[in-house]
mmCIF file of C-alpha atoms in Angstrom:
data_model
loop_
_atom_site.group_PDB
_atom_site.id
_atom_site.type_symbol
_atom_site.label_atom_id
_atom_site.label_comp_id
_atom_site.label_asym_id
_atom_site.label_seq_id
_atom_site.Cartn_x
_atom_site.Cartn_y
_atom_site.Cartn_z
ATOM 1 C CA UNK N 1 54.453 51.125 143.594
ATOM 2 C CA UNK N 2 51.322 49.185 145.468
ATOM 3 C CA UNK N 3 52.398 46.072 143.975
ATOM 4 C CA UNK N 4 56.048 46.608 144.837
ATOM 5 C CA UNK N 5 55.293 47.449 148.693
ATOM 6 C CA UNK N 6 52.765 44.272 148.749
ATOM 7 C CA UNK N 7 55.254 42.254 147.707
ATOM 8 C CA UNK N 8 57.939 43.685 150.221
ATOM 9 C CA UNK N 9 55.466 42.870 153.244
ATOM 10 C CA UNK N 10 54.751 39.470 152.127
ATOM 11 C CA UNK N 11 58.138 38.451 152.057
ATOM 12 C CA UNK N 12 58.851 40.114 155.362
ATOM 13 C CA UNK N 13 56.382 38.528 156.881
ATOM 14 C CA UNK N 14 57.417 35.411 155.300
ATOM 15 C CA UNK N 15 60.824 35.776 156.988
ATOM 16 C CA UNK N 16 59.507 35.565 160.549
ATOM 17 C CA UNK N 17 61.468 33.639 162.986
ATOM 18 C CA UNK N 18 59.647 30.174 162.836
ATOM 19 C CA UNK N 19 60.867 28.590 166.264
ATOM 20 C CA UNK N 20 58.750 29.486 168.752
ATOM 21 C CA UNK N 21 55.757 26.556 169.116
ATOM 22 C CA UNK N 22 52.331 27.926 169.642
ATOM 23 C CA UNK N 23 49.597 27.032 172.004
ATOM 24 C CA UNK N 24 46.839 26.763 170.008
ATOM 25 C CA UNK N 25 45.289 23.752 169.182
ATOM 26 C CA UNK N 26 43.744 23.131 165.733
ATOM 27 C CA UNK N 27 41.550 20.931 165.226
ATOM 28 C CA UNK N 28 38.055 21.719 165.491
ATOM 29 C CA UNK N 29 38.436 25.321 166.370
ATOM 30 C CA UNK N 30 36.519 28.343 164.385
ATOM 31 C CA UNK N 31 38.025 31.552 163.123
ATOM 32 C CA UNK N 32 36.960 34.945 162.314
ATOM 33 C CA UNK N 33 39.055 37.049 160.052
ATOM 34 C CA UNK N 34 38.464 40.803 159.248
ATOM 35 C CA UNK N 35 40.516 41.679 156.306
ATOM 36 C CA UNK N 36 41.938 44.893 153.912
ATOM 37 C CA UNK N 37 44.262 44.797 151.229
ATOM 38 C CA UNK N 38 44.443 45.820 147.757
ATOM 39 C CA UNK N 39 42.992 44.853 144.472
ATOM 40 C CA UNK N 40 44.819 44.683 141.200
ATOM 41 C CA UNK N 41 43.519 44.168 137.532
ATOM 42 C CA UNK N 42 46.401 42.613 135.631
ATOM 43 C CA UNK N 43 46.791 44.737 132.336
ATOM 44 C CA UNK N 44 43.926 46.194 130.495
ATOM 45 C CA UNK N 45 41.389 43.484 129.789
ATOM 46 C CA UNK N 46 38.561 44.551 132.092
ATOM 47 C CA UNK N 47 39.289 48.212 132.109
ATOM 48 C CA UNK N 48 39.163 49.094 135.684
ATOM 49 C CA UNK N 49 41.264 50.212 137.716
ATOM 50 C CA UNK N 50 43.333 49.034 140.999
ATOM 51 C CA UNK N 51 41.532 49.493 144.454
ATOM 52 C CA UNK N 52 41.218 48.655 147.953
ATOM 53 C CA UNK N 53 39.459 45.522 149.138
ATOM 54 C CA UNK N 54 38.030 44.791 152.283
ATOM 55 C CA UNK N 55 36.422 41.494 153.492
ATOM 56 C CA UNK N 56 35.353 39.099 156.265
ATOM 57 C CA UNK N 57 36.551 35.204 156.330
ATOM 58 C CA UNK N 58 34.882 32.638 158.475
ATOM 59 C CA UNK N 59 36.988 29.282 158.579
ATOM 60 C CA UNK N 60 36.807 26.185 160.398
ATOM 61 C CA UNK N 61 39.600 23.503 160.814
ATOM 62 C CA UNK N 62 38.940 19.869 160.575
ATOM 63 C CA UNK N 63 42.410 19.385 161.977
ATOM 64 C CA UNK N 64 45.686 20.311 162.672
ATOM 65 C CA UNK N 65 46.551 20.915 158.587
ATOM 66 C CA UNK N 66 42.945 21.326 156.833
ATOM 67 C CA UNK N 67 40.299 23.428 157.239
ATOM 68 C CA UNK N 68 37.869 25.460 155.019
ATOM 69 C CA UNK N 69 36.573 29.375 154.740
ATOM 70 C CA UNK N 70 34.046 31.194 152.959
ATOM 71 C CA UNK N 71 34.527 34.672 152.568
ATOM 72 C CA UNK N 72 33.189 38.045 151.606
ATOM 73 C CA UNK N 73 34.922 41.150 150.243
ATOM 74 C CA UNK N 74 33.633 44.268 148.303
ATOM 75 C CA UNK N 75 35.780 47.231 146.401
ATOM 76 C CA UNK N 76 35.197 49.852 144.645
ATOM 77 C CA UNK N 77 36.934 50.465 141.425
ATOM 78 C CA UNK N 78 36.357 53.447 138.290
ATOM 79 C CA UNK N 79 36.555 52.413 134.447
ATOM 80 C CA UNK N 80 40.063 52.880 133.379
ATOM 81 C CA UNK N 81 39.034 53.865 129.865
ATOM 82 C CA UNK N 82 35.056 54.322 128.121
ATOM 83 C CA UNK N 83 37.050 53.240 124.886
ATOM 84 C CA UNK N 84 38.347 49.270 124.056
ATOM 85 C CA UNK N 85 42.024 49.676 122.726
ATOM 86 C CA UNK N 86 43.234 48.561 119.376
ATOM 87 C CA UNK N 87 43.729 44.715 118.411
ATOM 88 C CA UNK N 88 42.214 43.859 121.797
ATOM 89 C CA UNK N 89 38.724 42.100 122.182
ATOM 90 C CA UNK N 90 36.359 44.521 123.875
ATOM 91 C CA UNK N 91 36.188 44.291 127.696
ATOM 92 C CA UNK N 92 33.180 44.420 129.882
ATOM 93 C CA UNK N 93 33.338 48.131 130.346
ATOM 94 C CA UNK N 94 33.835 50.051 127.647
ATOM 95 C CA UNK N 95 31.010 52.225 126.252
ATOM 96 C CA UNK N 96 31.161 56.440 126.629
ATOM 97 C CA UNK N 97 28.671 55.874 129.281
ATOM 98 C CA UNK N 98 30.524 53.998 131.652
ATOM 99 C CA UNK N 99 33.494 57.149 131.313
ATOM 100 C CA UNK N 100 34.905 57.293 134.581
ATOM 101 C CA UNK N 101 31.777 55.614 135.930
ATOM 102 C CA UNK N 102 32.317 53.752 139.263
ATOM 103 C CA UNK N 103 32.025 49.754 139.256
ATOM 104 C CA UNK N 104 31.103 48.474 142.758
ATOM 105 C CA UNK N 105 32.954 44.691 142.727
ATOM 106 C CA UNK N 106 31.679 41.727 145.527
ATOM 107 C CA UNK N 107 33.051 38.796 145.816
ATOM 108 C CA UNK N 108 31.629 35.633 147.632
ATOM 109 C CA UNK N 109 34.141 32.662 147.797
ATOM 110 C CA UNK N 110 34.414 29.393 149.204
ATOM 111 C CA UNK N 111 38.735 27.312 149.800
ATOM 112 C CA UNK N 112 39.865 24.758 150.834
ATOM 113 C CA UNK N 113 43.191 25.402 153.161
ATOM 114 C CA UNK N 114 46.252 23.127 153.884
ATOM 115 C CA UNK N 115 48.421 24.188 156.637
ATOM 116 C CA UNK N 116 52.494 24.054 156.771
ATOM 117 C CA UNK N 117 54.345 23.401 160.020
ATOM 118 C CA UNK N 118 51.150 22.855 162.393
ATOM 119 C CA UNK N 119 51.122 24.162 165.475
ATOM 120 C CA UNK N 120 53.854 26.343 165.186
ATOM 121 C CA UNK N 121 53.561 30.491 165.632
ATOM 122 C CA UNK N 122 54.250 31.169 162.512
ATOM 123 C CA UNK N 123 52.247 29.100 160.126
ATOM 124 C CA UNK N 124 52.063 28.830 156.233
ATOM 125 C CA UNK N 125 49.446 27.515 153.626
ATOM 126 C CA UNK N 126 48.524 27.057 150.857
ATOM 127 C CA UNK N 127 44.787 27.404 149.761
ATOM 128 C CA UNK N 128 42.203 26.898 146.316
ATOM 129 C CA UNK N 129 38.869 27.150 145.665
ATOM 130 C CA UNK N 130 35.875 29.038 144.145
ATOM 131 C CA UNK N 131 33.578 31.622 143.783
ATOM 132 C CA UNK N 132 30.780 34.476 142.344
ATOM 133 C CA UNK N 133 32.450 37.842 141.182
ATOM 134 C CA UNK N 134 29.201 40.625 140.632
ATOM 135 C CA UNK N 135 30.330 43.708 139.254
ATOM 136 C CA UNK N 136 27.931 46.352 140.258
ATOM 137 C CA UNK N 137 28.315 49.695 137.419
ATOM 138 C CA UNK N 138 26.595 52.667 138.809
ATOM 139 C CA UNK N 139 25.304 53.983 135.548
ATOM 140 C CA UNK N 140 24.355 50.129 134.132
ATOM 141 C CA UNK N 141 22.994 47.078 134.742
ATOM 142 C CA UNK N 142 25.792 44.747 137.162
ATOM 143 C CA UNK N 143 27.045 41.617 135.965
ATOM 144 C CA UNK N 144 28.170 38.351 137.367
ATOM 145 C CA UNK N 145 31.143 36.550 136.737
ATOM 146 C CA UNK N 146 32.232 32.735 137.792
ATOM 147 C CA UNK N 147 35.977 32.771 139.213
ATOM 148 C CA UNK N 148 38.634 30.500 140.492
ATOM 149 C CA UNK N 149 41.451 31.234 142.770
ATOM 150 C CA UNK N 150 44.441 29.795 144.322
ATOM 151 C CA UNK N 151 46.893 31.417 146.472
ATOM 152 C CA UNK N 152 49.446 31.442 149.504
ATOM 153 C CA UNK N 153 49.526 32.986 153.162
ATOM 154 C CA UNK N 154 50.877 32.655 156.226
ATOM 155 C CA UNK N 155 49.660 33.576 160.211
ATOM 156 C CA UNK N 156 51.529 34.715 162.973
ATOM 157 C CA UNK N 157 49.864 33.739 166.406
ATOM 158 C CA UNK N 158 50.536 35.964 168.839
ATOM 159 C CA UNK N 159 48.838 34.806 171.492
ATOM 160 C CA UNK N 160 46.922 31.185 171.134
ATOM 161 C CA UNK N 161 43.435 32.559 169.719
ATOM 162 C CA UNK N 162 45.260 36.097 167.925
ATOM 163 C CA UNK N 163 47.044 35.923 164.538
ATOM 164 C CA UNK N 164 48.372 38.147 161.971
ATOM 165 C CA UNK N 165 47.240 36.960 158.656
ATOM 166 C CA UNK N 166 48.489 37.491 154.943
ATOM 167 C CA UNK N 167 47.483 36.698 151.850
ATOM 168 C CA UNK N 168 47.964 36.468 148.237
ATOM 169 C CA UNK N 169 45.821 34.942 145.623
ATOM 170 C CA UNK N 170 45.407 35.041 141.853
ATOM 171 C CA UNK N 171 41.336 35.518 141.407
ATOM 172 C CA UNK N 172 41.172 34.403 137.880
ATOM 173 C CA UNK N 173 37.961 35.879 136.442
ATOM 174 C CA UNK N 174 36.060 33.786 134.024
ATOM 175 C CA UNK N 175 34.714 36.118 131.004
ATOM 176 C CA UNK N 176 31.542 35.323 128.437
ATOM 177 C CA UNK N 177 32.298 32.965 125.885
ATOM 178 C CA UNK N 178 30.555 34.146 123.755
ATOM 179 C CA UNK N 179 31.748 37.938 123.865
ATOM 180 C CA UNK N 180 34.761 37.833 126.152
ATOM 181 C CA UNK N 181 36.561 34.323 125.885
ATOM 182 C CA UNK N 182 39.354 34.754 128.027
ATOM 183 C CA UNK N 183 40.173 34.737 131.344
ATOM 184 C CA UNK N 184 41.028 37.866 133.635
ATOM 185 C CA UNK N 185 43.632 37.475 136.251
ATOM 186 C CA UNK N 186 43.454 39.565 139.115
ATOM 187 C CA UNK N 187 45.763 39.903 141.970
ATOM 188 C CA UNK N 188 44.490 40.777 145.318
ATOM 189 C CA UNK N 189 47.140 41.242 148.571
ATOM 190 C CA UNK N 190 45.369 41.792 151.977
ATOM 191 C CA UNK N 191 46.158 41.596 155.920
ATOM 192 C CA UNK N 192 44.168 41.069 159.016
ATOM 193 C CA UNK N 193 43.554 39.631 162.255
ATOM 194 C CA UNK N 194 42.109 35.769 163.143
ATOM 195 C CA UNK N 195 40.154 35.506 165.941
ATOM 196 C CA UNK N 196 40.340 31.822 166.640
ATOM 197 C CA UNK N 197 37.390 29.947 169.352
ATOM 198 C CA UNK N 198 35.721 26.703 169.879
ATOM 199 C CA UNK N 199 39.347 25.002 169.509
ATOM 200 C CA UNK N 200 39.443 21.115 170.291
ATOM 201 C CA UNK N 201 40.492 20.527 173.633
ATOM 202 C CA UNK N 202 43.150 17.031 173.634
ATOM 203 C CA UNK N 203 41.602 14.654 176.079
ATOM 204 C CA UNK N 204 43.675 13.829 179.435
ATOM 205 C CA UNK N 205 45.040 10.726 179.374
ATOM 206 C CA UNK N 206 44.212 8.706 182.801
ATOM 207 C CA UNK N 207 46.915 7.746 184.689
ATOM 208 C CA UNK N 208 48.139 3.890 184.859
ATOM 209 C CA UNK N 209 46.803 1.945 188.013
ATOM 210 C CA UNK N 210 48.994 1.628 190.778
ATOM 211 C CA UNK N 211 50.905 -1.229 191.240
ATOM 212 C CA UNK N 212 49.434 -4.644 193.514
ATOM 213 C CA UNK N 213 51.132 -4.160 196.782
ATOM 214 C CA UNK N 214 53.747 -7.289 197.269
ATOM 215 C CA UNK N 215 52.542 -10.171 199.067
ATOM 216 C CA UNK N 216 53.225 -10.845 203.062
ATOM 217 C CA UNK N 217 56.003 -12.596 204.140
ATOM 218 C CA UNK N 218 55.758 -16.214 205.231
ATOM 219 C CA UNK N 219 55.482 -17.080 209.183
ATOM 220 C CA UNK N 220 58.573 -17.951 210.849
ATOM 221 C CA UNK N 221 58.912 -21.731 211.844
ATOM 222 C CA UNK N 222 59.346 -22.788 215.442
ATOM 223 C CA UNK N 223 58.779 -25.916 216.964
ATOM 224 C CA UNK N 224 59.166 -26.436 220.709
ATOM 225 C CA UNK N 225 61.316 -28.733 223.244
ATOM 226 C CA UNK N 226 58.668 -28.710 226.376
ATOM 227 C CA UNK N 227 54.967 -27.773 226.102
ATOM 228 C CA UNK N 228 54.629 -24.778 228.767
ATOM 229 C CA UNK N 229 57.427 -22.441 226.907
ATOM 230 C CA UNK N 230 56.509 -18.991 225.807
ATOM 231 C CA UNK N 231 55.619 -18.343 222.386
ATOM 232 C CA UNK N 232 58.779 -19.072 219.507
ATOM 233 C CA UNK N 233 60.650 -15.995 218.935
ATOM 234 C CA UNK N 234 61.927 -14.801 215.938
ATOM 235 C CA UNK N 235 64.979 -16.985 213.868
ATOM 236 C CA UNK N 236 65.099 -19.008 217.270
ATOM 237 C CA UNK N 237 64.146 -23.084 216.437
ATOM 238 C CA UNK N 238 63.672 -25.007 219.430
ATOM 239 C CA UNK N 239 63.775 -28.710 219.620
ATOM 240 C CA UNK N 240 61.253 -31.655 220.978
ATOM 241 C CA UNK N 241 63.463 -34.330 223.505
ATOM 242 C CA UNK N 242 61.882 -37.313 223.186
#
């Protein structure tokens, strides 16, 4: 049912009108994103069970269509069974003593993010990187795990530093191979709010010089008949008698 209703509020989101322009500016500004969402562990192979996640992501953009983030999240999860099943190699936790035992999961994670339809409100990407999964079991000693994920999301700016944010992303969890050898995919669906500052500001473009003023117009020519007349007046030619 969790996976169902994440799925139903991604694609609503993802139906937005897309419009409207935004105001904000890109390149070279920060963001802050406080997350929660949920956590899912695709079939059996680690033997925990689905939980909420929560997180922080910091995230800077180069410009206008990539940018970067790091982020942390934590959740804690329960061991789904103390017993591995038949025909299936033996997940991480799966002794008696780890029988409903909690299993404290952080994540640290660096992507790299390439934005759809720039400087628009609503505003899609796509997004890949890496990371450190450490399982922390409450009644053993944690473990750390190397993962990969890649995902999609989309913001909704409502005002030009405020978005809505979604995301979803397949963390694909990296087992020993020496015990494990497989990988673990694990779905995680999550919301929050970007708080975006330090944005580039475009420079202003000077205006273009005035044009030089036209020249002066040339004197009028007059010649005279007799010395003592006034001075020539305008389109009027007078005449020397010899």
């Amino acid at each position: 049912m969790a996976r169902r209703l994440a799925f139903v509020v991604l694609l609503l989101f993802f139906l937005l009108p897309l419009s409207a322009r935004a105001e904000l500016e890109k390149a070279g500004s920060f963001e802050v994103t406080p997350f929660m969402g949920g956590y899912f562990f695709l079939g059996d192979g680690e033997n925990l069970k689905d939980a909420p996640v929560f997180g922080l992501r910091l995230g800077y953009n180069f410009n206008e269509v990539f940018g970067v983030e790091i982020t942390g999240e934590t959740l804690n999860s329960r061991v789904s069974s103390p017993y591995a099943l038949p025909g299936r190699s033996r997940p991480p936790f799966t002794t008696p003593v780890y029988n409903d035992d909690n299993v404290n999961q952080q994540m640290y994670h660096a992507e790299a993010v390439y934005t759809f339809m720039p400087n628009q409100k609503f505003t899609p990407f796509i997004f890949g990187g890496a990371g450190d999964a450490h399982f922390n079991p409450s009644s053993s000693s944690s473990i750390d795990r190397f993962f990969a994920d890649v995902g999609v999301g989309a913001k909704y700016w409502m005002t030009d530093r405020v978005a809505f944010r979604v995301d979803a992303r397949d963390n694909m969890i990296f087992g020993r191979p020496t015990t494990e050898g497989q990988v673990f995919h694990n779905v995680e669906a999550t919301f929050g709010i970007v708080f975006a500052f330090g944005k580039e500001k475009p420079v202003a473009t000077p205006p273009p010089p005035p044009p030089p003023p036209p020249p002066p117009p040339p004197p009028a020519a007059c010649t005279y008949t007799y010395s003592d007349w006034g001075p020539c007046q305008p389109d009027n030619t007078q005449t020397r008698t010899v």
